[in-house]
Coordinates of C-alpha atoms in Angstrom, one line a residue:
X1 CA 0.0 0.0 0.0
X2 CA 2.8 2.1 0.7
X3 CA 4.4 1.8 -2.3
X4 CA 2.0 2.0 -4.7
X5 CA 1.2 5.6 -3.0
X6 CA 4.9 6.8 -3.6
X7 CA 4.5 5.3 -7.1
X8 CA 1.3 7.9 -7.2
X9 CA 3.8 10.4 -6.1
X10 CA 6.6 9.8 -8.3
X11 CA 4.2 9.9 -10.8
X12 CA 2.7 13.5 -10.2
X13 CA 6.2 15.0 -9.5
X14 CA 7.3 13.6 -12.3
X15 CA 4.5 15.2 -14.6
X16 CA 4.6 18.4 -12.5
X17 CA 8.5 18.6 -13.7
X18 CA 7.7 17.7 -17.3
X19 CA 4.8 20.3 -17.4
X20 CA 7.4 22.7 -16.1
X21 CA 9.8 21.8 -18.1
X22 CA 7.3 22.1 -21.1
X23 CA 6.3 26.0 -20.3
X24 CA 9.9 26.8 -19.9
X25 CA 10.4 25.8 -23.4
X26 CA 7.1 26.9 -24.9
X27 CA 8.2 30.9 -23.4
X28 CA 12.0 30.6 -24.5
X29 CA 10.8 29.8 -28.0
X30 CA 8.4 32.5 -27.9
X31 CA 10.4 35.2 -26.4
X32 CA 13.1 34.1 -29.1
X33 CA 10.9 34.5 -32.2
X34 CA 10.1 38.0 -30.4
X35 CA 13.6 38.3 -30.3
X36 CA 13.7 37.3 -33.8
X37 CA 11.2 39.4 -34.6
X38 CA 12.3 42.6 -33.3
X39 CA 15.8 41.9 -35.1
X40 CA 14.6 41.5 -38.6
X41 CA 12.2 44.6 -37.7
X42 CA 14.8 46.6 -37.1
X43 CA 17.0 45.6 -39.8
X44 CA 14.0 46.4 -42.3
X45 CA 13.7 49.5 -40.6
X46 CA 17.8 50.3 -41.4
X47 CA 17.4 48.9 -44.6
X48 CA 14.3 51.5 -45.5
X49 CA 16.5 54.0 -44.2
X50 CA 19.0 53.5 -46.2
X51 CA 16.9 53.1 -49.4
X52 CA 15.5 56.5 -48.8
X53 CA 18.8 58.2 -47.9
X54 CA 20.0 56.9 -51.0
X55 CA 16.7 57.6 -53.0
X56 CA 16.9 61.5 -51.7
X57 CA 20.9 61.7 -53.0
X58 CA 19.9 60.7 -56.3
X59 CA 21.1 57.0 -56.4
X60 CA 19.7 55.2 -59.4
X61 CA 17.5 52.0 -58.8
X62 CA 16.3 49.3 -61.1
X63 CA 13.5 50.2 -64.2
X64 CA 12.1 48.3 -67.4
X65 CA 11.8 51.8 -69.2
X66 CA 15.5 52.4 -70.7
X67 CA 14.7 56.4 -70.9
X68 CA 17.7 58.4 -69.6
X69 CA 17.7 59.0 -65.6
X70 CA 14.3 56.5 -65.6
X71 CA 15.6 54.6 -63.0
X72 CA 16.5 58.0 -60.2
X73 CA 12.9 58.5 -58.5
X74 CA 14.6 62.2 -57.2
X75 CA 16.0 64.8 -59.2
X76 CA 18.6 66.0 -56.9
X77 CA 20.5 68.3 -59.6
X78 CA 16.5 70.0 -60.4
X79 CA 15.9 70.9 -56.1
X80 CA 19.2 72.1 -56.1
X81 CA 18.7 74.6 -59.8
X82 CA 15.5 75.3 -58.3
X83 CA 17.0 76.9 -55.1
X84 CA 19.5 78.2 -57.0
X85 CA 16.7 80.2 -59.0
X86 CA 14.2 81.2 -56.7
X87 CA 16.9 82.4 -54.4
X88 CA 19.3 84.4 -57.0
X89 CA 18.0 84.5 -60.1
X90 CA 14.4 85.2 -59.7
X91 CA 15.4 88.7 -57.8
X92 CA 18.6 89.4 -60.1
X93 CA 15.8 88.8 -62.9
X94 CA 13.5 91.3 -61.0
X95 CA 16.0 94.0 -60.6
X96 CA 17.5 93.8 -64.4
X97 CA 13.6 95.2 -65.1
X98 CA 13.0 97.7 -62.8
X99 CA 16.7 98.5 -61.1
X100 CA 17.5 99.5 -64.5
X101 CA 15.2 101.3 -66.1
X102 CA 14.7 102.7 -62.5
X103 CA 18.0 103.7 -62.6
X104 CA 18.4 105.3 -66.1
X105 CA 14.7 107.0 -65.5
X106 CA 16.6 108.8 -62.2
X107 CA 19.4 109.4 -64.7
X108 CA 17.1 111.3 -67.4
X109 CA 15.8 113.3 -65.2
X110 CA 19.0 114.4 -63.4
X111 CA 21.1 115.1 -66.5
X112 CA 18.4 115.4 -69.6
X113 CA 19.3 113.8 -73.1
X114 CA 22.7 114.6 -74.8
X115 CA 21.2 117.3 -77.1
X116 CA 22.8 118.2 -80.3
X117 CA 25.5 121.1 -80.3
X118 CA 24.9 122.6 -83.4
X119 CA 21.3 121.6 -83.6
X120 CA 19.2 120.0 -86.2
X121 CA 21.0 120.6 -89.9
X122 CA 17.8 119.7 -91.8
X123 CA 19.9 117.7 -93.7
X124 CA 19.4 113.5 -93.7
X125 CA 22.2 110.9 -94.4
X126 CA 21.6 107.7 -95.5
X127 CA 22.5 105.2 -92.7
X128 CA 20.8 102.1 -93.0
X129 CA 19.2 100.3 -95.7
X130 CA 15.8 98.9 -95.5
X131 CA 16.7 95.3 -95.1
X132 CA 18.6 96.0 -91.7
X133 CA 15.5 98.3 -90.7
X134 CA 13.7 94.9 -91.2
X135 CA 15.9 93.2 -89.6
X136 CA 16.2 95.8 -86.1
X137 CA 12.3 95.5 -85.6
X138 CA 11.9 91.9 -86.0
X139 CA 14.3 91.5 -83.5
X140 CA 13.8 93.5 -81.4
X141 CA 10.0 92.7 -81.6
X142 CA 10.2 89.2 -80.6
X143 CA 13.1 90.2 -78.6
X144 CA 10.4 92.5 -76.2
X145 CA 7.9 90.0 -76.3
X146 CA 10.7 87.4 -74.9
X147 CA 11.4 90.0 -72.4
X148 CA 7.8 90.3 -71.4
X149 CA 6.6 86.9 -71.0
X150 CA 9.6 85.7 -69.5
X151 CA 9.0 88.0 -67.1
X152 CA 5.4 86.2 -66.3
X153 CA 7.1 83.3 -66.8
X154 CA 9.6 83.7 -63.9
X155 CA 8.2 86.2 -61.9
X156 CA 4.1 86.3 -62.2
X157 CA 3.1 83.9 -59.4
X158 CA 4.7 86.9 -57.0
X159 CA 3.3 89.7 -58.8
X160 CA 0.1 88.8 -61.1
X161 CA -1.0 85.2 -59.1
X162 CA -1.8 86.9 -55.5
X163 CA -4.2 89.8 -57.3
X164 CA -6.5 88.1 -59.6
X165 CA -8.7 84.7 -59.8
X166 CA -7.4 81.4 -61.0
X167 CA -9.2 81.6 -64.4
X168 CA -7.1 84.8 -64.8
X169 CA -3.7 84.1 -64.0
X170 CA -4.4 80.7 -65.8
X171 CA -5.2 82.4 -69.2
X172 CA -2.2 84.6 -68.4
X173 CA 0.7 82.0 -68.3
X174 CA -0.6 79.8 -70.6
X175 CA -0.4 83.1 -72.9
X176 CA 2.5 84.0 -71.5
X177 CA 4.4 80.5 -72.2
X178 CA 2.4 79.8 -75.5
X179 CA 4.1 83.3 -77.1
X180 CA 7.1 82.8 -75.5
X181 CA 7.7 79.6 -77.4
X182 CA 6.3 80.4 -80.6
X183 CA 8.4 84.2 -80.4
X184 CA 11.6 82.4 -79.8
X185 CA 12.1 80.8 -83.2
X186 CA 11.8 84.1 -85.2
X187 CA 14.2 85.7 -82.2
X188 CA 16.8 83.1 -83.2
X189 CA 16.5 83.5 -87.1
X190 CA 16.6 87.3 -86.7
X191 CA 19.3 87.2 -84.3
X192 CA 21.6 84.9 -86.6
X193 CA 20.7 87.3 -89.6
X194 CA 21.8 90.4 -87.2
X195 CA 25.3 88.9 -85.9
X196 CA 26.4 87.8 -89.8
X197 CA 25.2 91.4 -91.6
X198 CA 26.2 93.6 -88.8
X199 CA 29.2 91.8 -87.6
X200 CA 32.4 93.8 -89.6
X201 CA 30.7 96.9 -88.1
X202 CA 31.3 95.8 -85.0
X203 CA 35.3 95.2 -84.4
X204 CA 36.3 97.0 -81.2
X205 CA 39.1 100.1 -81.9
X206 CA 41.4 102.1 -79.3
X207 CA 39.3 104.8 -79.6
X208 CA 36.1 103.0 -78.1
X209 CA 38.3 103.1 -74.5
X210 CA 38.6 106.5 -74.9
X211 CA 34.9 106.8 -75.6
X212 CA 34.0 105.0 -71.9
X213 CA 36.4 107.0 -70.4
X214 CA 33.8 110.6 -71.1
X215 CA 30.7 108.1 -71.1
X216 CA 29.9 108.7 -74.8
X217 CA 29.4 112.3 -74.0
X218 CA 25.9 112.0 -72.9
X219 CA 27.2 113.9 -69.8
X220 CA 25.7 117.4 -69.2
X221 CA 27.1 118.8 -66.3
X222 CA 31.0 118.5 -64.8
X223 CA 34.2 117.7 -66.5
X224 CA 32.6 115.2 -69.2
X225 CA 30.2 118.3 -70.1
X226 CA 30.0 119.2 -73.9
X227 CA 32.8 116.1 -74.6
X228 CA 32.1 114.0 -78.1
X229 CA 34.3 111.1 -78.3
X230 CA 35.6 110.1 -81.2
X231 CA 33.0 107.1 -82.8
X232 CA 32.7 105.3 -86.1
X233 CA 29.7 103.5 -88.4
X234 CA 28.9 101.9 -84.2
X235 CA 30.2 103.7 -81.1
X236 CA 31.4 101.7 -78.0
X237 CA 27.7 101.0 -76.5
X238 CA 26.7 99.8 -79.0
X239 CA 29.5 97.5 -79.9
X240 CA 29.3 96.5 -76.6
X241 CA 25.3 95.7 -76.4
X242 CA 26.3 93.6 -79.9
X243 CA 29.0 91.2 -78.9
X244 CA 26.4 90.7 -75.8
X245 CA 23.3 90.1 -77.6
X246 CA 25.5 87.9 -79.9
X247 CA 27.2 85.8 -77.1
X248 CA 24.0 86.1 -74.3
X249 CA 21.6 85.3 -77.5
X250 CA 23.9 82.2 -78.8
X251 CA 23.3 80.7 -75.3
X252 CA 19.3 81.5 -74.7
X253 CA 19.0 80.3 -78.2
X254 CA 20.6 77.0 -77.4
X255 CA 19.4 76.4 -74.3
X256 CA 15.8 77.7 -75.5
X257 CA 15.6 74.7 -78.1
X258 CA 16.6 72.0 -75.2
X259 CA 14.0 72.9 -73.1
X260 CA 11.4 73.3 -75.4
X261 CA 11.7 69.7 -77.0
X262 CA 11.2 67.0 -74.1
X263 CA 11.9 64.3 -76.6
X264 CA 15.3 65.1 -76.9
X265 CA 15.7 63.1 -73.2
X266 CA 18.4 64.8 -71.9
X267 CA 19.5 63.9 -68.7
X268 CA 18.3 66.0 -65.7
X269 CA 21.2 67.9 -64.7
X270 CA 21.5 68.9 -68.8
X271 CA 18.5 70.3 -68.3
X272 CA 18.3 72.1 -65.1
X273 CA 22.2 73.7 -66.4
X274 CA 20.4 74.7 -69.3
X275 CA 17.5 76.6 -67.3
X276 CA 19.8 78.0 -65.1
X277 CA 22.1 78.9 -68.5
X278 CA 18.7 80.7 -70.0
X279 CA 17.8 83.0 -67.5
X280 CA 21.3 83.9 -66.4
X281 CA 21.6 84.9 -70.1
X282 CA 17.5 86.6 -70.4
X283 CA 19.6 88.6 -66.8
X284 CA 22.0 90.1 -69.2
X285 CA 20.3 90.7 -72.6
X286 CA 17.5 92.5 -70.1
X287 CA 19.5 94.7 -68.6
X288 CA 21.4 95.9 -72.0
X289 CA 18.3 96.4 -74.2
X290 CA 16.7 98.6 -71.6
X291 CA 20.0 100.5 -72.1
X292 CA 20.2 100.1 -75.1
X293 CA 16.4 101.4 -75.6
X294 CA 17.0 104.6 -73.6
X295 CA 20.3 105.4 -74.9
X296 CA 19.1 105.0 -78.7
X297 CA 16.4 107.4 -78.1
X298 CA 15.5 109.2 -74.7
X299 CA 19.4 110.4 -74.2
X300 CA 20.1 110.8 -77.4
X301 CA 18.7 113.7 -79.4
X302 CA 17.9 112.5 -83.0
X303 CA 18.5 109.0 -82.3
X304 CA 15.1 107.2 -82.7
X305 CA 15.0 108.9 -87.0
X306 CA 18.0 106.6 -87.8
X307 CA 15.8 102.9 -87.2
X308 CA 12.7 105.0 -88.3
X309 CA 13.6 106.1 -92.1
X310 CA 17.4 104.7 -92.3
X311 CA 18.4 108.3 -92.2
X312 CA 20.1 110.5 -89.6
X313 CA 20.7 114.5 -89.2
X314 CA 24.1 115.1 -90.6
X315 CA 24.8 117.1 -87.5
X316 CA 23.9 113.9 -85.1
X317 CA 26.5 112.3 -87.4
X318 CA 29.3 114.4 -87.4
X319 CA 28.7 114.8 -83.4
X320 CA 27.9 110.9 -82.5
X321 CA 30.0 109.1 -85.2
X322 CA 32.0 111.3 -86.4
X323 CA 34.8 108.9 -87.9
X324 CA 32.4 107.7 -90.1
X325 CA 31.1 110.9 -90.9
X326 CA 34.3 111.9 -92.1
X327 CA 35.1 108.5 -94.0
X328 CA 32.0 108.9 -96.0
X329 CA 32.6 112.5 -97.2
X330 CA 36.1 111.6 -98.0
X331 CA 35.3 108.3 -100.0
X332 CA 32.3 110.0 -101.8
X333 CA 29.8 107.6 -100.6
X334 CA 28.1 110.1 -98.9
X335 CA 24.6 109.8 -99.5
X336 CA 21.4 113.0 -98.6
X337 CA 17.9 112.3 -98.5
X338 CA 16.4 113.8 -101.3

């Protein structure tokens, strides 16, 4: 009797220990695959990480469309030209406009235009032929709608956007962009005529220094009062405003035409260079037509008749160019309007 009940004992002790030994086992493995768990959490959490860090630098992935850059999902080089833009060339842009023509409009009214000495002679000299009339308003047509809607372009969403509806501004810079585009191809044809007609009339002398030196003798008061450089067919502004337009217009052109046609898949950096290229280069052909436009006609007495009728006072000639005022005479191929 006695030993059947330690049996019964044994028994039960023996089951206690396995049950024991059971739950022990049963919460290591579960506190291991938690252990497991949290592991392979955590190394999908460092591995998303690292995706993403390398996604934001730009690194390129895997794609099945072969276009160029398809496989980048974050145009690094675009935030970084669009930072560059909204935080140096947008306000450059904006003072190109109104700094300068603020500036020569405080200038006119200080100092008044360089008026002719010896007044008007009555007399006209043939100056430019019809053709490069044709060609001056052409280009500088498109060139002043370029200006213009570029202007929307870059800077309406601060100035146009805030003050009327959403129908509005969206008429605008569809407008704006649509002329834009279509202006720039007659710009480029115009431009290309300009730089190969008017180019030998452009070749800078020793005498153009001198001409910066008494600022072209549009100054009326002080020393450089009543001083007329010496100047022939172009004088030093203008030669100056030409080799501009012609290197500043060879890069808007160029980067005009890769911006306008996607399907030339350039890679992104190409083409946030070339947007950053463009309006660097709209910066500087801005601010020298608006000098250009007040010096040609505002500041200079008798100016605006010469890209009018291709003829000038022969007293504006002798006074503004006279080199080739005196060339003319002396070869014979002076010319009067009869």
């Amino acid at each position: 009797m006695l030993t059947l009940t330690l049996n019964k004992s044994l028994r039960r002790i023996f089951a206690l220990l396995v049950l024991c030994m059971g739950l022990g086992f049963a919460t290591s493995s579960v506190y291991a695959a938690d252990e497991k768990s949290s592991q392979e959490q955590a190394r999908s959490m460092t591995g998303d990480a690292d995706l993403w860090r390398d996604i934001k630098a730009g690194k390129a992935g895997y794609s099945t469309y072969k276009g160029v850059d398809a496989g980048v999902l974050v145009n690094v080089a675009g935030n970084e030209g669009k930072e560059l833009r909204n935080t140096y060339l947008k306000p450059v842009f904006a003072f190109a406009f109104v700094g300068v023509f603020a500036a020569f409009l405080v200038f006119y009214f200080v100092n008044g235009p360089a008026t002719l000495s010896k007044g008007f002679s009555g007399k006209l000299v043939f100056r430019w032929s019809k053709a490069d009339l044709w060609i001056h308003w052409i280009l500088a047509i498109s060139c002043l709608v370029l200006m213009l809607t570029g202007l929307v372009i870059m800077l309406g969403r601060h100035f146009i956007a805030p003050y009327v509806g959403d129908g509005i501004w969206a008429a605008t810079i569809a407008l704006s962009k649509f002329s834009h585009d279509w202006s720039g191809p007659i710009f480029m044809v115009s431009w290309l005529v300009c730089v190969i007609k008017w180019m030998p009339l452009q070749t800078i002398k020793l005498y153009d220094l001198k001409w910066f030196l008494v600022v072209g003798g549009y100054i009326n008061f002080g020393p450089f009062k009543g001083k007329h450089p010496d100047s022939g067919f172009a004088n030093a502004g203008e030669k100056m405003w030409f080799w501009s337009l012609t290197i500043f217009g060879f890069c808007i052109s160029v980067t005009g035409v890769m911006l306008v046609f996607p399907m030339l898949d350039l890679p992104r950096i190409w083409s946030m260079l070339a947007l950053l290229i463009h309006g660097v280069s709209a910066v500087v052909i801005v601010a020298f037509t608006i000098v250009h436009i007040w010096m040609a006609t505002v500041l200079s007495e008798g100016g605006m008749e010469c890209m009018v009728s291709g003829y000038c006072d022969e007293n504006w000639a002798s006074q503004h160019h006279n080199l080739w005022y005196d060339e003319i005479k002396a070869n014979g191929t002076l010319k009067y309007k009869e």
